[in-house]
XYZ file of C-alpha atoms in Angstrom:
532
model
C -8.351 -26.426 9.603
C -8.116 -23.230 7.612
C -5.391 -20.898 8.848
C -6.062 -17.255 9.686
C -3.223 -14.727 9.595
C -3.222 -12.100 12.339
C -4.344 -8.758 10.987
C -6.320 -5.606 11.768
C -9.760 -5.319 10.270
C -11.019 -1.830 9.326
C -14.536 -1.323 8.083
C -15.413 2.252 7.114
C -18.894 3.513 7.914
C -21.128 4.052 4.952
C -22.407 7.402 3.924
C -24.113 9.754 6.222
C -27.198 9.099 8.336
C -29.134 11.832 10.088
C -31.834 11.818 12.716
C -33.141 14.730 14.796
C -35.515 14.728 17.739
C -36.554 18.338 17.108
C -37.225 20.259 13.931
C -34.975 23.226 14.743
C -31.266 22.673 14.134
C -29.519 24.191 17.133
C -26.078 22.646 16.721
C -23.053 24.541 15.599
C -21.703 24.783 12.961
C -25.121 24.402 11.271
C -26.465 27.752 12.473
C -23.180 29.531 11.791
C -23.474 28.709 8.090
C -24.580 31.398 5.674
C -26.283 28.697 3.593
C -29.750 27.381 4.327
C -29.720 23.771 5.574
C -32.808 21.528 5.412
C -32.776 17.897 6.533
C -35.435 15.482 5.251
C -35.975 11.764 5.454
C -35.586 9.539 2.369
C -39.108 10.484 1.264
C -38.309 14.230 1.385
C -40.361 14.757 4.552
C -38.756 17.692 6.418
C -37.084 16.733 9.719
C -35.309 19.989 10.558
C -33.799 23.227 9.267
C -31.383 25.868 10.473
C -32.004 29.538 11.179
C -30.772 30.657 7.762
C -33.353 28.395 6.106
C -36.113 29.835 8.286
C -35.178 33.358 7.229
C -34.658 32.447 3.574
C -37.882 30.492 3.024
C -40.123 32.440 5.384
C -41.382 29.628 7.632
C -40.361 28.211 11.002
C -38.819 24.834 11.679
C -41.809 23.802 13.817
C -44.215 24.647 10.965
C -42.132 22.845 8.317
C -41.446 19.610 10.193
C -43.404 16.676 8.824
C -44.289 18.374 5.527
C -42.987 17.267 2.154
C -40.486 19.805 0.872
C -41.883 19.834 -2.674
C -45.307 20.818 -1.348
C -43.977 23.518 0.979
C -41.296 25.098 -1.240
C -42.466 26.050 -4.741
C -39.562 26.144 -7.181
C -38.526 25.529 -10.780
C -35.361 23.625 -11.729
C -32.949 25.135 -14.240
C -31.768 22.874 -17.033
C -33.290 19.642 -15.702
C -36.440 18.113 -14.260
C -37.389 17.027 -10.749
C -37.669 13.316 -11.563
C -34.265 13.229 -13.262
C -32.665 15.081 -10.342
C -34.139 12.668 -7.766
C -32.988 9.716 -9.860
C -29.426 11.077 -9.966
C -29.507 11.786 -6.229
C -30.355 8.195 -5.350
C -28.003 6.807 -7.999
C -24.871 8.856 -7.248
C -25.532 10.017 -3.669
C -25.580 13.727 -4.494
C -27.096 16.321 -6.812
C -26.054 19.890 -7.533
C -27.785 22.515 -9.587
C -29.602 25.840 -9.683
C -33.298 26.389 -8.961
C -35.667 29.356 -9.161
C -37.684 29.870 -5.960
C -40.882 31.939 -6.173
C -41.317 33.945 -2.978
C -43.644 36.960 -2.559
C -43.919 37.341 -6.336
C -40.137 37.482 -6.619
C -37.950 34.979 -8.370
C -34.835 34.109 -6.396
C -32.123 31.881 -7.850
C -30.592 29.346 -5.460
C -27.559 27.129 -5.935
C -28.549 23.836 -4.340
C -26.630 20.745 -3.253
C -28.328 17.579 -2.019
C -26.431 14.805 -0.231
C -28.066 11.399 0.196
C -27.363 10.056 3.670
C -27.209 6.290 4.173
C -27.070 4.194 7.300
C -24.335 1.635 7.982
C -26.285 -0.999 6.053
C -26.325 1.178 2.934
C -30.017 2.066 3.129
C -31.072 5.648 2.351
C -32.178 7.323 5.573
C -31.921 11.101 5.169
C -31.189 13.916 2.735
C -29.216 17.082 3.539
C -30.194 20.004 1.304
C -27.914 23.055 1.354
C -28.858 26.159 -0.627
C -27.569 29.682 -0.951
C -28.972 32.684 -2.770
C -26.901 33.405 -5.883
C -29.206 36.027 -7.410
C -26.927 38.820 -6.247
C -23.859 36.979 -7.458
C -25.373 36.356 -10.894
C -26.250 40.021 -11.103
C -22.672 40.868 -10.128
C -21.353 38.488 -12.768
C -23.544 40.185 -15.361
C -22.258 43.599 -14.280
C -18.703 42.274 -14.280
C -19.133 40.909 -17.782
C -20.488 44.226 -19.010
C -17.800 46.224 -17.218
C -15.103 43.878 -18.474
C -16.368 44.322 -22.037
C -16.371 48.094 -21.631
C -12.961 47.946 -20.000
C -11.459 45.972 -22.855
C -13.118 48.236 -25.442
C -11.732 51.336 -23.774
C -8.263 49.811 -23.544
C -8.317 49.084 -27.248
C -9.722 52.514 -28.119
C -7.156 54.512 -26.169
C -4.085 52.304 -26.254
C -2.721 53.849 -29.431
C -3.527 57.394 -28.247
C -1.821 56.859 -24.894
C 1.368 55.944 -26.664
C 1.221 59.228 -28.620
C 0.804 61.566 -25.634
C 3.703 64.062 -25.662
C 5.144 66.687 -23.362
C 3.149 69.439 -25.042
C -0.081 67.839 -23.881
C -1.575 67.405 -27.372
C -4.832 65.477 -26.973
C -4.215 65.108 -23.271
C -7.708 66.101 -22.149
C -9.455 63.425 -24.205
C -6.972 60.780 -23.169
C -7.139 61.669 -19.480
C -10.928 61.490 -19.532
C -10.681 58.046 -21.079
C -8.162 56.903 -18.478
C -10.391 58.227 -15.685
C -13.338 56.222 -17.037
C -11.135 53.112 -17.168
C -10.065 53.625 -13.572
C -13.694 53.939 -12.452
C -14.654 50.758 -14.265
C -11.734 48.898 -12.800
C -12.699 50.167 -9.351
C -16.281 48.903 -9.791
C -14.880 45.604 -11.075
C -12.771 45.244 -7.945
C -15.613 46.161 -5.598
C -17.916 43.636 -7.244
C -15.335 40.870 -6.804
C -14.777 41.687 -3.145
C -18.543 41.848 -2.522
C -18.755 38.138 -3.298
C -18.183 35.649 -0.472
C -16.273 33.424 -2.916
C -12.563 33.748 -3.657
C -12.394 34.848 -7.296
C -9.400 33.838 -9.413
C -8.406 34.648 -12.971
C -5.663 32.786 -14.868
C -3.981 33.787 -18.099
C -3.413 30.419 -19.813
C -0.415 31.595 -21.837
C 1.685 32.801 -18.893
C -0.174 30.737 -16.233
C -0.231 33.907 -14.144
C -3.064 33.836 -11.635
C -4.851 36.777 -10.016
C -6.706 36.056 -6.748
C -9.169 38.254 -4.886
C -8.711 39.322 -1.263
C -11.110 36.614 -0.070
C -8.453 34.026 -0.916
C -6.068 35.695 1.538
C -8.843 35.821 4.138
C -9.618 32.098 4.311
C -6.127 30.779 3.443
C -4.159 33.000 5.817
C -1.454 33.653 3.222
C -0.311 37.229 2.676
C 0.529 38.641 -0.749
C 4.250 38.015 -0.256
C 3.641 34.307 0.385
C 1.319 33.778 -2.574
C 3.099 32.909 -5.796
C 0.817 34.032 -8.657
C 1.127 30.894 -10.756
C -0.683 27.576 -11.134
C 2.095 25.300 -9.844
C 2.183 27.002 -6.424
C -1.536 26.441 -5.958
C -1.497 22.807 -7.134
C 1.341 22.138 -4.708
C -0.981 23.072 -1.821
C -3.725 20.581 -2.765
C -3.935 17.570 -0.454
C -1.819 14.651 -1.783
C -4.866 12.348 -1.754
C -6.859 14.811 -3.906
C -4.174 16.162 -6.216
C -4.112 13.326 -8.755
C -7.908 13.211 -9.020
C -8.223 16.984 -9.505
C -5.436 17.136 -12.089
C -6.953 14.233 -14.044
C -10.332 15.978 -14.101
C -8.867 19.316 -15.235
C -6.783 17.611 -17.952
C -9.893 15.853 -19.222
C -11.852 19.122 -19.367
C -9.081 20.921 -21.234
C -8.561 18.041 -23.677
C -12.256 18.139 -24.547
C -12.644 21.937 -24.586
C -15.157 21.810 -21.744
C -16.173 25.330 -20.804
C -17.446 24.779 -17.249
C -16.181 22.462 -14.540
C -16.198 22.182 -10.774
C -14.427 20.050 -8.201
C -14.054 19.574 -4.463
C -10.677 19.131 -2.795
C -8.687 19.905 0.318
C -6.300 22.854 0.267
C -3.473 23.517 2.730
C -3.681 26.938 4.367
C -0.928 28.932 6.072
C -1.098 27.133 9.449
C -0.586 23.720 7.801
C -4.181 22.524 8.176
C -6.529 21.811 5.273
C -9.760 23.509 4.219
C -12.410 21.876 2.010
C -12.958 23.937 -1.135
C -15.587 23.844 -3.860
C -13.932 25.267 -6.960
C -15.972 26.302 -10.011
C -14.298 27.515 -13.185
C -15.184 28.864 -16.625
C -12.698 28.331 -19.431
C -12.365 30.634 -22.459
C -11.000 29.079 -25.652
C -9.809 30.939 -28.718
C -9.622 28.886 -31.898
C -9.728 25.681 -29.854
C -6.877 26.744 -27.573
C -7.271 27.651 -23.888
C -6.911 31.386 -23.440
C -8.191 32.204 -19.984
C -9.843 30.577 -16.947
C -12.016 32.450 -14.444
C -13.050 30.679 -11.265
C -14.631 31.041 -7.845
C -13.679 29.042 -4.761
C -16.073 28.504 -1.889
C -14.895 27.366 1.553
C -16.906 24.214 2.385
C -15.106 23.364 5.645
C -17.968 24.213 7.998
C -20.397 22.265 5.842
C -18.087 19.234 5.949
C -17.917 19.529 9.730
C -21.702 19.503 9.830
C -21.846 16.382 7.667
C -19.304 14.635 9.911
C -21.291 15.675 12.973
C -24.494 14.325 11.450
C -22.795 11.025 10.642
C -21.451 10.676 14.163
C -24.870 11.412 15.645
C -26.501 8.785 13.448
C -23.876 6.175 14.313
C -24.287 6.830 18.034
C -28.071 6.724 17.765
C -27.883 3.420 15.897
C -25.703 2.001 18.658
C -28.247 3.108 21.248
C -31.013 1.411 19.265
C -28.981 -1.795 19.023
C -28.273 -1.697 22.753
C -31.955 -1.240 23.545
C -32.905 -4.137 21.245
C -30.333 -6.439 22.817
C -31.412 -5.476 26.314
C -35.044 -6.210 25.414
C -34.036 -9.529 23.842
C -32.201 -10.609 26.977
C -35.170 -9.616 29.136
C -37.539 -11.611 26.919
C -35.186 -14.589 26.909
C -35.212 -14.616 30.710
C -39.003 -14.388 30.780
C -39.441 -17.272 28.312
C -36.886 -19.309 30.245
C -38.882 -18.851 33.433
C -42.146 -19.786 31.712
C -40.612 -22.938 30.263
C -39.155 -23.993 33.589
C -42.046 -23.082 35.870
C -45.074 -23.944 33.718
C -44.449 -26.135 30.667
C -41.869 -28.299 32.384
C -44.206 -28.936 35.331
C -47.064 -29.925 33.016
C -44.869 -32.410 31.196
C -43.660 -33.928 34.456
C -47.291 -34.342 35.603
C -48.098 -36.129 32.348
C -45.127 -38.430 32.919
C -46.416 -39.346 36.393
C -49.840 -40.232 35.013
C -48.279 -42.425 32.344
C -46.201 -44.192 34.988
C -49.373 -44.977 36.964
C -51.034 -46.376 33.845
C -48.001 -48.606 33.199
C -48.286 -50.306 36.601
C -51.747 -51.654 35.718
C -50.404 -53.674 32.781
C -52.330 -54.474 29.604
C -51.786 -54.156 25.872
C -51.203 -50.409 26.122
C -48.064 -50.827 28.261
C -45.653 -50.708 25.313
C -47.252 -47.567 23.893
C -47.201 -45.926 27.287
C -43.493 -46.733 27.606
C -42.818 -45.076 24.255
C -44.848 -42.003 25.270
C -42.909 -41.887 28.518
C -39.617 -41.785 26.589
C -40.848 -38.926 24.376
C -41.951 -36.939 27.401
C -38.534 -37.388 29.014
C -36.882 -36.170 25.804
C -39.202 -33.133 25.716
C -38.419 -32.311 29.331
C -34.676 -32.483 28.681
C -34.970 -30.399 25.549
C -37.000 -27.694 27.328
C -34.602 -27.773 30.271
C -31.702 -27.205 27.891
C -33.557 -24.443 26.033
C -34.428 -22.744 29.303
C -30.804 -22.905 30.352
C -29.561 -21.442 27.061
C -32.042 -18.589 27.166
C -31.443 -17.572 30.760
C -28.742 -14.927 31.206
C -28.176 -15.833 34.840
C -26.978 -19.321 33.849
C -23.972 -17.935 31.953
C -23.390 -15.361 34.675
C -23.326 -17.982 37.417
C -21.370 -20.693 35.586
C -18.944 -18.335 33.819
C -18.039 -17.823 30.169
C -15.502 -20.648 29.850
C -17.763 -23.317 31.337
C -20.709 -22.106 29.258
C -18.592 -22.419 26.077
C -17.548 -25.920 27.160
C -21.234 -26.863 27.436
C -21.800 -25.578 23.897
C -18.914 -27.799 22.780
C -20.486 -30.769 24.551
C -23.774 -30.180 22.725
C -21.977 -29.995 19.354
C -20.217 -33.277 20.071
C -23.461 -34.934 21.189
C -25.566 -33.796 18.243
C -23.159 -33.893 15.273
C -19.906 -35.349 16.647
C -18.173 -31.991 16.052
C -14.964 -31.480 18.035
C -14.781 -27.893 19.341
C -11.253 -26.678 20.192
C -11.195 -23.601 22.444
C -8.226 -21.307 23.052
C -9.396 -18.843 25.691
C -7.460 -18.000 28.837
C -8.828 -16.952 32.223
C -6.634 -13.850 32.048
C -8.303 -12.635 28.846
C -11.805 -13.306 30.212
C -10.945 -11.402 33.408
C -10.313 -8.254 31.354
C -13.830 -8.356 29.856
C -16.872 -6.640 31.309
C -19.995 -8.643 32.055
C -21.709 -7.178 28.995
C -18.799 -8.115 26.752
C -18.797 -11.679 28.099
C -22.530 -11.970 27.427
C -21.995 -10.652 23.879
C -19.258 -13.234 23.205
C -21.411 -16.016 24.640
C -24.428 -15.122 22.494
C -22.280 -14.845 19.353
C -20.731 -18.254 20.001
C -24.209 -19.672 20.598
C -25.420 -18.218 17.286
C -22.445 -19.323 15.220
C -22.334 -22.819 16.769
C -25.947 -23.274 15.636
C -24.901 -22.198 12.124
C -22.067 -24.735 12.176
C -24.419 -27.492 13.352
C -26.967 -26.698 10.627
C -24.849 -25.897 7.598
C -21.109 -26.516 7.931
C -20.984 -30.300 7.361
C -17.779 -30.474 9.392
C -16.264 -32.510 12.209
C -14.045 -29.799 13.650
C -14.311 -26.154 14.773
C -12.127 -23.661 16.643
C -12.890 -20.771 19.001
C -10.106 -18.430 20.120
C -10.184 -15.195 22.107
C -7.098 -12.994 22.445
C -6.061 -9.392 22.990
C -4.410 -7.775 19.952
C -3.147 -4.248 20.598
C -6.128 -2.496 22.237
C -8.820 -4.875 20.950
C -10.251 -8.250 21.831
C -10.085 -10.573 18.825
C -12.665 -13.365 18.704
C -12.283 -16.032 16.010
C -14.867 -18.754 15.348
C -13.737 -21.006 12.507
C -14.720 -24.305 10.919
C -13.275 -26.365 8.064
C -16.651 -27.230 6.538
C -18.183 -26.574 3.145
C -18.293 -22.750 3.401
C -20.380 -20.674 1.015
C -20.233 -17.980 -1.680
C -21.024 -14.609 -0.064
C -22.100 -13.158 -3.427
C -24.732 -15.857 -3.918
C -25.684 -16.423 -0.283
C -26.192 -13.063 1.430
C -25.187 -12.753 5.066
C -28.397 -10.999 6.023
C -30.121 -13.830 7.872
C -31.456 -13.195 11.360
C -28.477 -15.018 12.912
C -25.843 -12.852 11.249
C -27.904 -9.690 11.795
C -27.996 -10.458 15.534
C -24.219 -10.914 15.513
C -23.634 -7.638 13.616
C -25.925 -5.687 15.968
C -24.307 -7.097 19.110
C -20.796 -6.301 17.909
C -21.802 -2.833 16.714
C -23.320 -2.007 20.097
C -19.854 -2.602 21.597
C -18.075 -0.452 18.948
C -16.650 -3.509 17.220
C -16.227 -4.771 13.674
C -17.115 -8.089 12.008
C -15.606 -9.829 8.989
C -16.855 -13.069 7.477
C -14.161 -15.007 5.600
C -15.530 -17.885 3.530
C -15.692 -19.474 0.101
C -17.082 -22.760 -1.222
C -15.082 -25.714 0.117
C -12.886 -23.595 2.416
C -14.924 -23.419 5.600
C -16.102 -20.262 7.312
C -14.306 -17.931 9.716
C -15.953 -15.234 11.801
C -13.401 -12.553 12.768
C -14.593 -10.073 15.400
C -12.708 -7.150 16.969
C -13.999 -4.896 19.759
C -12.237 -2.503 22.179
C -10.799 -3.794 25.445
C -12.145 -0.692 27.190
C -15.916 -0.668 26.829
C -17.091 2.840 25.848
C -20.855 2.256 25.693
C -21.742 -0.533 28.127
C -25.161 -2.092 27.846
C -26.932 -1.090 31.011
């Protein structure tokens, strides 16, 4: 037999999945976001939007639901095309860029981010589109650029004169007027920065001295005394799991004289917790050497909470769907079992009686009738066994251990496969009725797989409690298979995955050619979502 070391299996959920019963997004933090949020399905059919989106685009959630976003929202993409953007979205899972939205004969510029949401099987299910109006910010940046240019020009024009001001006041009027104009420009520059919702930062590359706007203090909680105005202090606050990635990206941009870059990372604020930041930066090079970097940080924490909430909702909804499917399957199994027992079985028994009467009269047909009689008996036994396997009440009345023993008897009878079971009454007693039924159905499914494909004479089933989970192992020492060549998406394995998922469990298939196959299943001892 192949040996299996005890270990904990952890399977992370795939990317986000979203589903809403109503078109209006009423959950927080979605409606607390300043950005417009639109949720569509994988075909860009609108499923819901928040209040900011209603106000921004000028239509209600009820009106928009069911319409394709490209037909409802008329826009032009900046620097790329729609087809290329959709291709990148489905290839990389996200797309970011700027678009021009035509509304009431006005052109509004939006910064847009699209996240492709996938279900746990990796299939695209939804798209989250988050936009915010950056027209005002772009206008501010233009003003800032102009004011900065004027500011620098004035500094250069008066710097020599300021040095020559003496006690007699020679030239003082002209110089004071110039200084007053500088002060006004600097004041407008400061107001423009603080008007932005982003935290603006400005780094001198030579000294690595960093200026940060007041918005940085607002979201980080640090006061001016705690903030060290250099790059090392800031990098030291980046989450350890993000720091290496961010530094590698920045080093690459600087090595290749890249002017614009952006990155997402977690940053530790004053209370020790982390905020999700989107950091965009513009680099200024002089003669190929970095001179200055100007950036803007946006707090993405609430958006990340929304994405996590959407993922959790999708996972829970998928579990509910799986539970409903399993419940319907069990109901149908019981119905078919009753039909087989009450109707088909009775018809076959009647046919057997007629054949027996014909046999008593003798004649040349007696041998054929005897053969037909044997086939009918085999059919009756087969249907009786099928009816028993389908009927939930059989396992409930006989118990899990005895039902597994009967499966072992069938395996021995059909293929001479010895089934070794290691399951104690104490472990079974800790399981709910739904969990026992799940285990029984999984063992039924996998035993059929072993009978059909394993080409083995031995199999093992064990059920134990490891930490706070039940651990079910079904293993054989047969021919195994290559998971890359033979996908585990057959109906049998899909049924197993759905059953385990409905009980908040995880499945791992361990196999390779010539090394048998092991099914490792973990699910919580305390059942959170019982199948009712």
